[in-house]
Amino acid sequence: MNAPEPNTEQITIWRNLLDSFAQLSAAWQAAEQAQRTAEQGAGPGTLQMPESLVTSFSRAGSEASDALSGVAAVLSRQTGNDETFEGVAESQREARDAWAAAHSALSDEES
């Protein structure tokens, strides 16, 4: 039995997710470029981040890793070869759990 074809709404959801991944990738590339072109010790990767951003990034990392974990699980089920993405899915679940634990620990410290 074949799965039904996705409808327009489902395709839109997947395309929006792809667009979000592309935006994240572009933003990361911009940050890397800023780091490479900054004076020694003055790039964004070497400067102290405000505490509010540390907390926000830990939460965002947790949420993004959850999204990647979900995508890897879907790909694992849909590729016809579970082994192709199953390793990726497992690694993403581990990363998701690590991000969640780190965010939780940081949130506990701030309380």
mmCIF file of N, CA and C in Angstrom:
data_model
loop_
_atom_site.group_PDB
_atom_site.id
_atom_site.type_symbol
_atom_site.label_atom_id
_atom_site.label_comp_id
_atom_site.label_asym_id
_atom_site.label_seq_id
_atom_site.Cartn_x
_atom_site.Cartn_y
_atom_site.Cartn_z
ATOM 1 N N MET A 1 0.833 -1.183 0.000
ATOM 2 C CA MET A 1 0.000 0.000 0.000
ATOM 3 C C MET A 1 0.879 1.249 0.000
ATOM 4 N N ASN A 2 0.660 2.118 -0.955
ATOM 5 C CA ASN A 2 1.427 3.354 -1.058
ATOM 6 C C ASN A 2 0.780 4.445 -0.217
ATOM 7 N N ALA A 3 1.617 5.329 0.274
ATOM 8 C CA ALA A 3 1.113 6.466 1.049
ATOM 9 C C ALA A 3 0.424 7.435 0.098
ATOM 10 N N PRO A 4 -0.613 8.125 0.566
ATOM 11 C CA PRO A 4 -1.294 9.102 -0.288
ATOM 12 C C PRO A 4 -0.370 10.278 -0.612
ATOM 13 N N GLU A 5 -0.636 10.906 -1.728
ATOM 14 C CA GLU A 5 0.136 12.086 -2.127
ATOM 15 C C GLU A 5 -0.150 13.232 -1.152
ATOM 16 N N PRO A 6 0.876 14.025 -0.815
ATOM 17 C CA PRO A 6 0.638 15.156 0.087
ATOM 18 C C PRO A 6 -0.227 16.220 -0.584
ATOM 19 N N ASN A 7 -1.008 16.910 0.237
ATOM 20 C CA ASN A 7 -1.829 17.995 -0.303
ATOM 21 C C ASN A 7 -1.032 19.304 -0.278
ATOM 22 N N THR A 8 -1.626 20.346 -0.791
ATOM 23 C CA THR A 8 -0.946 21.640 -0.907
ATOM 24 C C THR A 8 -0.493 22.167 0.458
ATOM 25 N N GLU A 9 -1.330 22.011 1.463
ATOM 26 C CA GLU A 9 -0.975 22.488 2.799
ATOM 27 C C GLU A 9 0.247 21.743 3.337
ATOM 28 N N GLN A 10 0.284 20.443 3.154
ATOM 29 C CA GLN A 10 1.427 19.650 3.624
ATOM 30 C C GLN A 10 2.708 20.046 2.891
ATOM 31 N N ILE A 11 2.603 20.240 1.590
ATOM 32 C CA ILE A 11 3.777 20.655 0.814
ATOM 33 C C ILE A 11 4.246 22.033 1.276
ATOM 34 N N THR A 12 3.312 22.930 1.555
ATOM 35 C CA THR A 12 3.663 24.266 2.035
ATOM 36 C C THR A 12 4.405 24.179 3.369
ATOM 37 N N ILE A 13 3.952 23.322 4.244
ATOM 38 C CA ILE A 13 4.621 23.151 5.538
ATOM 39 C C ILE A 13 6.061 22.698 5.343
ATOM 40 N N TRP A 14 6.271 21.708 4.469
ATOM 41 C CA TRP A 14 7.635 21.215 4.225
ATOM 42 C C TRP A 14 8.495 22.289 3.564
ATOM 43 N N ARG A 15 7.928 23.034 2.627
ATOM 44 C CA ARG A 15 8.701 24.096 1.958
ATOM 45 C C ARG A 15 9.067 25.205 2.945
ATOM 46 N N ASN A 16 8.159 25.549 3.848
ATOM 47 C CA ASN A 16 8.464 26.548 4.879
ATOM 48 C C ASN A 16 9.600 26.072 5.772
ATOM 49 N N LEU A 17 9.599 24.801 6.106
ATOM 50 C CA LEU A 17 10.673 24.248 6.921
ATOM 51 C C LEU A 17 12.002 24.309 6.163
ATOM 52 N N LEU A 18 11.978 23.949 4.887
ATOM 53 C CA LEU A 18 13.193 24.056 4.068
ATOM 54 C C LEU A 18 13.690 25.494 4.004
ATOM 55 N N ASP A 19 12.783 26.446 3.829
ATOM 56 C CA ASP A 19 13.166 27.866 3.797
ATOM 57 C C ASP A 19 13.802 28.287 5.121
ATOM 58 N N SER A 20 13.260 27.810 6.219
ATOM 59 C CA SER A 20 13.815 28.141 7.535
ATOM 60 C C SER A 20 15.224 27.579 7.686
ATOM 61 N N PHE A 21 15.432 26.354 7.219
ATOM 62 C CA PHE A 21 16.778 25.770 7.266
ATOM 63 C C PHE A 21 17.745 26.586 6.410
ATOM 64 N N ALA A 22 17.287 27.043 5.248
ATOM 65 C CA ALA A 22 18.138 27.858 4.375
ATOM 66 C C ALA A 22 18.491 29.183 5.052
ATOM 67 N N GLN A 23 17.527 29.800 5.734
ATOM 68 C CA GLN A 23 17.791 31.051 6.453
ATOM 69 C C GLN A 23 18.786 30.828 7.583
ATOM 70 N N LEU A 24 18.637 29.726 8.302
ATOM 71 C CA LEU A 24 19.574 29.408 9.383
ATOM 72 C C LEU A 24 20.978 29.213 8.828
ATOM 73 N N SER A 25 21.080 28.484 7.738
ATOM 74 C CA SER A 25 22.377 28.247 7.115
ATOM 75 C C SER A 25 23.019 29.553 6.656
ATOM 76 N N ALA A 26 22.238 30.412 6.032
ATOM 77 C CA ALA A 26 22.758 31.702 5.568
ATOM 78 C C ALA A 26 23.208 32.575 6.736
ATOM 79 N N ALA A 27 22.443 32.577 7.810
ATOM 80 C CA ALA A 27 22.815 33.368 8.986
ATOM 81 C C ALA A 27 24.107 32.836 9.604
ATOM 82 N N TRP A 28 24.241 31.522 9.650
ATOM 83 C CA TRP A 28 25.464 30.929 10.201
ATOM 84 C C TRP A 28 26.662 31.273 9.315
ATOM 85 N N GLN A 29 26.486 31.205 7.994
ATOM 86 C CA GLN A 29 27.573 31.561 7.081
ATOM 87 C C GLN A 29 27.969 33.023 7.254
ATOM 88 N N ALA A 30 26.999 33.900 7.470
ATOM 89 C CA ALA A 30 27.299 35.319 7.705
ATOM 90 C C ALA A 30 28.090 35.500 8.994
ATOM 91 N N ALA A 31 27.717 34.756 10.027
ATOM 92 C CA ALA A 31 28.449 34.840 11.300
ATOM 93 C C ALA A 31 29.879 34.334 11.122
ATOM 94 N N GLU A 32 30.040 33.238 10.386
ATOM 95 C CA GLU A 32 31.389 32.723 10.135
ATOM 96 C C GLU A 32 32.224 33.730 9.345
ATOM 97 N N GLN A 33 31.617 34.345 8.336
ATOM 98 C CA GLN A 33 32.317 35.347 7.533
ATOM 99 C C GLN A 33 32.714 36.543 8.397
ATOM 100 N N ALA A 34 31.826 36.990 9.271
ATOM 101 C CA ALA A 34 32.138 38.107 10.166
ATOM 102 C C ALA A 34 33.302 37.745 11.076
ATOM 103 N N GLN A 35 33.338 36.508 11.528
ATOM 104 C CA GLN A 35 34.432 36.058 12.394
ATOM 105 C C GLN A 35 35.757 36.050 11.621
ATOM 106 N N ARG A 36 35.717 35.561 10.378
ATOM 107 C CA ARG A 36 36.949 35.484 9.571
ATOM 108 C C ARG A 36 37.500 36.870 9.236
ATOM 109 N N THR A 37 36.627 37.838 9.008
ATOM 110 C CA THR A 37 37.084 39.149 8.554
ATOM 111 C C THR A 37 37.318 40.142 9.695
ATOM 112 N N ALA A 38 36.953 39.776 10.907
ATOM 113 C CA ALA A 38 37.140 40.686 12.046
ATOM 114 C C ALA A 38 38.610 40.723 12.461
ATOM 115 N N GLU A 39 38.964 41.808 13.108
ATOM 116 C CA GLU A 39 40.305 41.892 13.679
ATOM 117 C C GLU A 39 40.474 40.771 14.696
ATOM 118 N N GLN A 40 41.702 40.372 14.926
ATOM 119 C CA GLN A 40 41.997 39.301 15.872
ATOM 120 C C GLN A 40 41.323 39.563 17.223
ATOM 121 N N GLY A 41 40.528 38.613 17.683
ATOM 122 C CA GLY A 41 39.870 38.719 18.979
ATOM 123 C C GLY A 41 38.638 39.612 19.003
ATOM 124 N N ALA A 42 38.201 40.089 17.830
ATOM 125 C CA ALA A 42 37.071 41.018 17.820
ATOM 126 C C ALA A 42 35.843 40.468 17.095
ATOM 127 N N GLY A 43 35.883 39.248 16.619
ATOM 128 C CA GLY A 43 34.746 38.682 15.908
ATOM 129 C C GLY A 43 33.651 38.236 16.863
ATOM 130 N N PRO A 44 32.468 37.986 16.319
ATOM 131 C CA PRO A 44 31.343 37.606 17.177
ATOM 132 C C PRO A 44 31.573 36.308 17.948
ATOM 133 N N GLY A 45 32.419 35.434 17.437
ATOM 134 C CA GLY A 45 32.689 34.184 18.136
ATOM 135 C C GLY A 45 33.670 34.322 19.280
ATOM 136 N N THR A 46 34.295 35.487 19.421
ATOM 137 C CA THR A 46 35.274 35.681 20.486
ATOM 138 C C THR A 46 34.814 36.687 21.539
ATOM 139 N N LEU A 47 33.717 37.369 21.259
ATOM 140 C CA LEU A 47 33.225 38.378 22.197
ATOM 141 C C LEU A 47 32.236 37.768 23.182
ATOM 142 N N GLN A 48 32.156 38.350 24.352
ATOM 143 C CA GLN A 48 31.220 37.896 25.372
ATOM 144 C C GLN A 48 29.791 38.171 24.918
ATOM 145 N N MET A 49 28.956 37.152 24.956
ATOM 146 C CA MET A 49 27.558 37.284 24.561
ATOM 147 C C MET A 49 26.741 37.701 25.794
ATOM 148 N N PRO A 50 25.787 38.607 25.641
ATOM 149 C CA PRO A 50 24.925 38.965 26.772
ATOM 150 C C PRO A 50 24.188 37.724 27.293
ATOM 151 N N GLU A 51 23.987 37.677 28.605
ATOM 152 C CA GLU A 51 23.339 36.509 29.228
ATOM 153 C C GLU A 51 21.985 36.188 28.612
ATOM 154 N N SER A 52 21.225 37.215 28.255
ATOM 155 C CA SER A 52 19.912 36.955 27.671
ATOM 156 C C SER A 52 20.047 36.205 26.347
ATOM 157 N N LEU A 53 21.102 36.497 25.594
ATOM 158 C CA LEU A 53 21.319 35.779 24.337
ATOM 159 C C LEU A 53 21.794 34.355 24.589
ATOM 160 N N VAL A 54 22.578 34.147 25.622
ATOM 161 C CA VAL A 54 23.023 32.788 25.954
ATOM 162 C C VAL A 54 21.807 31.911 26.217
ATOM 163 N N THR A 55 20.899 32.412 27.024
ATOM 164 C CA THR A 55 19.673 31.662 27.333
ATOM 165 C C THR A 55 18.838 31.461 26.078
ATOM 166 N N SER A 56 18.698 32.508 25.281
ATOM 167 C CA SER A 56 17.915 32.403 24.048
ATOM 168 C C SER A 56 18.530 31.412 23.071
ATOM 169 N N PHE A 57 19.852 31.433 22.934
ATOM 170 C CA PHE A 57 20.508 30.484 22.033
ATOM 171 C C PHE A 57 20.399 29.058 22.548
ATOM 172 N N SER A 58 20.461 28.864 23.855
ATOM 173 C CA SER A 58 20.330 27.496 24.368
ATOM 174 C C SER A 58 18.923 26.961 24.104
ATOM 175 N N ARG A 59 17.914 27.817 24.259
ATOM 176 C CA ARG A 59 16.542 27.410 23.957
ATOM 177 C C ARG A 59 16.376 27.164 22.459
ATOM 178 N N ALA A 60 16.892 28.067 21.633
ATOM 179 C CA ALA A 60 16.780 27.923 20.180
ATOM 180 C C ALA A 60 17.523 26.681 19.690
ATOM 181 N N GLY A 61 18.675 26.408 20.270
ATOM 182 C CA GLY A 61 19.412 25.205 19.896
ATOM 183 C C GLY A 61 18.629 23.956 20.226
ATOM 184 N N SER A 62 17.992 23.963 21.374
ATOM 185 C CA SER A 62 17.156 22.836 21.770
ATOM 186 C C SER A 62 15.994 22.654 20.811
ATOM 187 N N GLU A 63 15.337 23.750 20.462
ATOM 188 C CA GLU A 63 14.189 23.683 19.547
ATOM 189 C C GLU A 63 14.615 23.279 18.139
ATOM 190 N N ALA A 64 15.733 23.825 17.661
ATOM 191 C CA ALA A 64 16.215 23.487 16.319
ATOM 192 C C ALA A 64 16.647 22.026 16.243
ATOM 193 N N SER A 65 17.288 21.530 17.290
ATOM 194 C CA SER A 65 17.702 20.131 17.273
ATOM 195 C C SER A 65 16.489 19.208 17.319
ATOM 196 N N ASP A 66 15.423 19.653 17.957
ATOM 197 C CA ASP A 66 14.184 18.884 17.948
ATOM 198 C C ASP A 66 13.629 18.803 16.527
ATOM 199 N N ALA A 67 13.678 19.926 15.807
ATOM 200 C CA ALA A 67 13.208 19.938 14.416
ATOM 201 C C ALA A 67 14.064 19.021 13.545
ATOM 202 N N LEU A 68 15.381 19.099 13.690
ATOM 203 C CA LEU A 68 16.264 18.227 12.908
ATOM 204 C C LEU A 68 16.042 16.759 13.242
ATOM 205 N N SER A 69 15.780 16.486 14.497
ATOM 206 C CA SER A 69 15.486 15.113 14.910
ATOM 207 C C SER A 69 14.218 14.613 14.229
ATOM 208 N N GLY A 70 13.197 15.446 14.175
ATOM 209 C CA GLY A 70 11.954 15.071 13.511
ATOM 210 C C GLY A 70 12.138 14.847 12.024
ATOM 211 N N VAL A 71 12.884 15.730 11.365
ATOM 212 C CA VAL A 71 13.123 15.579 9.933
ATOM 213 C C VAL A 71 13.906 14.290 9.664
ATOM 214 N N ALA A 72 14.916 14.017 10.466
ATOM 215 C CA ALA A 72 15.697 12.794 10.278
ATOM 216 C C ALA A 72 14.823 11.555 10.464
ATOM 217 N N ALA A 73 13.924 11.595 11.425
ATOM 218 C CA ALA A 73 13.018 10.457 11.641
ATOM 219 C C ALA A 73 12.100 10.260 10.445
ATOM 220 N N VAL A 74 11.571 11.346 9.889
ATOM 221 C CA VAL A 74 10.704 11.252 8.715
ATOM 222 C C VAL A 74 11.487 10.686 7.530
ATOM 223 N N LEU A 75 12.682 11.202 7.308
ATOM 224 C CA LEU A 75 13.499 10.707 6.203
ATOM 225 C C LEU A 75 13.840 9.231 6.390
ATOM 226 N N SER A 76 14.088 8.841 7.616
ATOM 227 C CA SER A 76 14.398 7.443 7.903
ATOM 228 C C SER A 76 13.240 6.538 7.506
ATOM 229 N N ARG A 77 12.018 6.997 7.747
ATOM 230 C CA ARG A 77 10.832 6.195 7.410
ATOM 231 C C ARG A 77 10.509 6.227 5.918
ATOM 232 N N GLN A 78 10.873 7.296 5.224
ATOM 233 C CA GLN A 78 10.401 7.484 3.857
ATOM 234 C C GLN A 78 11.390 7.136 2.758
ATOM 235 N N THR A 79 12.620 6.887 3.075
ATOM 236 C CA THR A 79 13.604 6.677 2.017
ATOM 237 C C THR A 79 13.562 5.275 1.432
ATOM 238 N N GLY A 80 12.831 4.353 2.036
ATOM 239 C CA GLY A 80 12.793 2.988 1.545
ATOM 240 C C GLY A 80 13.946 2.162 2.070
ATOM 241 N N ASN A 81 14.889 2.798 2.706
ATOM 242 C CA ASN A 81 16.025 2.104 3.310
ATOM 243 C C ASN A 81 16.230 2.722 4.683
ATOM 244 N N ASP A 82 15.605 2.126 5.692
ATOM 245 C CA ASP A 82 15.639 2.693 7.041
ATOM 246 C C ASP A 82 17.048 2.962 7.544
ATOM 247 N N GLU A 83 18.004 2.159 7.105
ATOM 248 C CA GLU A 83 19.376 2.318 7.594
ATOM 249 C C GLU A 83 20.025 3.607 7.100
ATOM 250 N N THR A 84 19.578 4.131 5.953
ATOM 251 C CA THR A 84 20.194 5.321 5.378
ATOM 252 C C THR A 84 20.160 6.494 6.352
ATOM 253 N N PHE A 85 19.012 6.756 6.924
ATOM 254 C CA PHE A 85 18.874 7.899 7.816
ATOM 255 C C PHE A 85 18.693 7.503 9.279
ATOM 256 N N GLU A 86 18.614 6.214 9.582
ATOM 257 C CA GLU A 86 18.404 5.812 10.973
ATOM 258 C C GLU A 86 19.569 6.258 11.861
ATOM 259 N N GLY A 87 20.788 6.147 11.347
ATOM 260 C CA GLY A 87 21.942 6.636 12.116
ATOM 261 C C GLY A 87 21.880 8.127 12.343
ATOM 262 N N VAL A 88 21.447 8.856 11.320
ATOM 263 C CA VAL A 88 21.283 10.306 11.445
ATOM 264 C C VAL A 88 20.193 10.611 12.471
ATOM 265 N N ALA A 89 19.084 9.882 12.367
ATOM 266 C CA ALA A 89 17.974 10.108 13.300
ATOM 267 C C ALA A 89 18.422 9.853 14.739
ATOM 268 N N GLU A 90 19.173 8.787 14.957
ATOM 269 C CA GLU A 90 19.647 8.475 16.312
ATOM 270 C C GLU A 90 20.604 9.566 16.814
ATOM 271 N N SER A 91 21.520 10.004 15.957
ATOM 272 C CA SER A 91 22.448 11.074 16.348
ATOM 273 C C SER A 91 21.697 12.362 16.661
ATOM 274 N N GLN A 92 20.670 12.658 15.867
ATOM 275 C CA GLN A 92 19.883 13.866 16.113
ATOM 276 C C GLN A 92 19.105 13.764 17.417
ATOM 277 N N ARG A 93 18.594 12.581 17.742
ATOM 278 C CA ARG A 93 17.893 12.411 19.027
ATOM 279 C C ARG A 93 18.861 12.636 20.185
ATOM 280 N N GLU A 94 20.091 12.128 20.043
ATOM 281 C CA GLU A 94 21.095 12.340 21.088
ATOM 282 C C GLU A 94 21.445 13.823 21.214
ATOM 283 N N ALA A 95 21.604 14.494 20.069
ATOM 284 C CA ALA A 95 21.894 15.933 20.094
ATOM 285 C C ALA A 95 20.735 16.703 20.711
ATOM 286 N N ARG A 96 19.501 16.333 20.331
ATOM 287 C CA ARG A 96 18.310 16.984 20.889
ATOM 288 C C ARG A 96 18.294 16.851 22.406
ATOM 289 N N ASP A 97 18.555 15.644 22.889
ATOM 290 C CA ASP A 97 18.545 15.404 24.329
ATOM 291 C C ASP A 97 19.655 16.188 25.026
ATOM 292 N N ALA A 98 20.825 16.271 24.393
ATOM 293 C CA ALA A 98 21.938 17.028 24.973
ATOM 294 C C ALA A 98 21.612 18.517 25.034
ATOM 295 N N TRP A 99 21.031 19.062 23.956
ATOM 296 C CA TRP A 99 20.630 20.473 23.953
ATOM 297 C C TRP A 99 19.581 20.734 25.027
ATOM 298 N N ALA A 100 18.604 19.858 25.125
ATOM 299 C CA ALA A 100 17.540 20.040 26.119
ATOM 300 C C ALA A 100 18.119 20.015 27.530
ATOM 301 N N ALA A 101 19.039 19.100 27.792
ATOM 302 C CA ALA A 101 19.660 19.014 29.120
ATOM 303 C C ALA A 101 20.483 20.266 29.414
ATOM 304 N N ALA A 102 21.226 20.746 28.411
ATOM 305 C CA ALA A 102 22.033 21.949 28.609
ATOM 306 C C ALA A 102 21.140 23.160 28.868
ATOM 307 N N HIS A 103 20.072 23.282 28.105
ATOM 308 C CA HIS A 103 19.155 24.402 28.302
ATOM 309 C C HIS A 103 18.500 24.319 29.679
ATOM 310 N N SER A 104 18.102 23.134 30.073
ATOM 311 C CA SER A 104 17.487 22.942 31.390
ATOM 312 C C SER A 104 18.459 23.312 32.506
ATOM 313 N N ALA A 105 19.708 22.862 32.371
ATOM 314 C CA ALA A 105 20.722 23.190 33.389
ATOM 315 C C ALA A 105 20.954 24.695 33.464
ATOM 316 N N LEU A 106 21.016 25.343 32.328
ATOM 317 C CA LEU A 106 21.225 26.798 32.292
ATOM 318 C C LEU A 106 20.027 27.510 32.914
ATOM 319 N N SER A 107 18.833 27.048 32.590
ATOM 320 C CA SER A 107 17.627 27.650 33.153
ATOM 321 C C SER A 107 17.580 27.465 34.669
ATOM 322 N N ASP A 108 17.996 26.293 35.154
ATOM 323 C CA ASP A 108 18.041 26.035 36.596
ATOM 324 C C ASP A 108 19.032 26.956 37.292
ATOM 325 N N GLU A 109 20.183 27.238 36.643
ATOM 326 C CA GLU A 109 21.187 28.120 37.224
ATOM 327 C C GLU A 109 20.648 29.534 37.388
ATOM 328 N N GLU A 110 19.805 29.951 36.448
ATOM 329 C CA GLU A 110 19.287 31.320 36.476
ATOM 330 C C GLU A 110 18.166 31.494 37.480
ATOM 331 N N SER A 111 17.562 30.384 37.910
ATOM 332 C CA SER A 111 16.434 30.471 38.849
ATOM 333 C C SER A 111 16.876 30.784 40.251
#
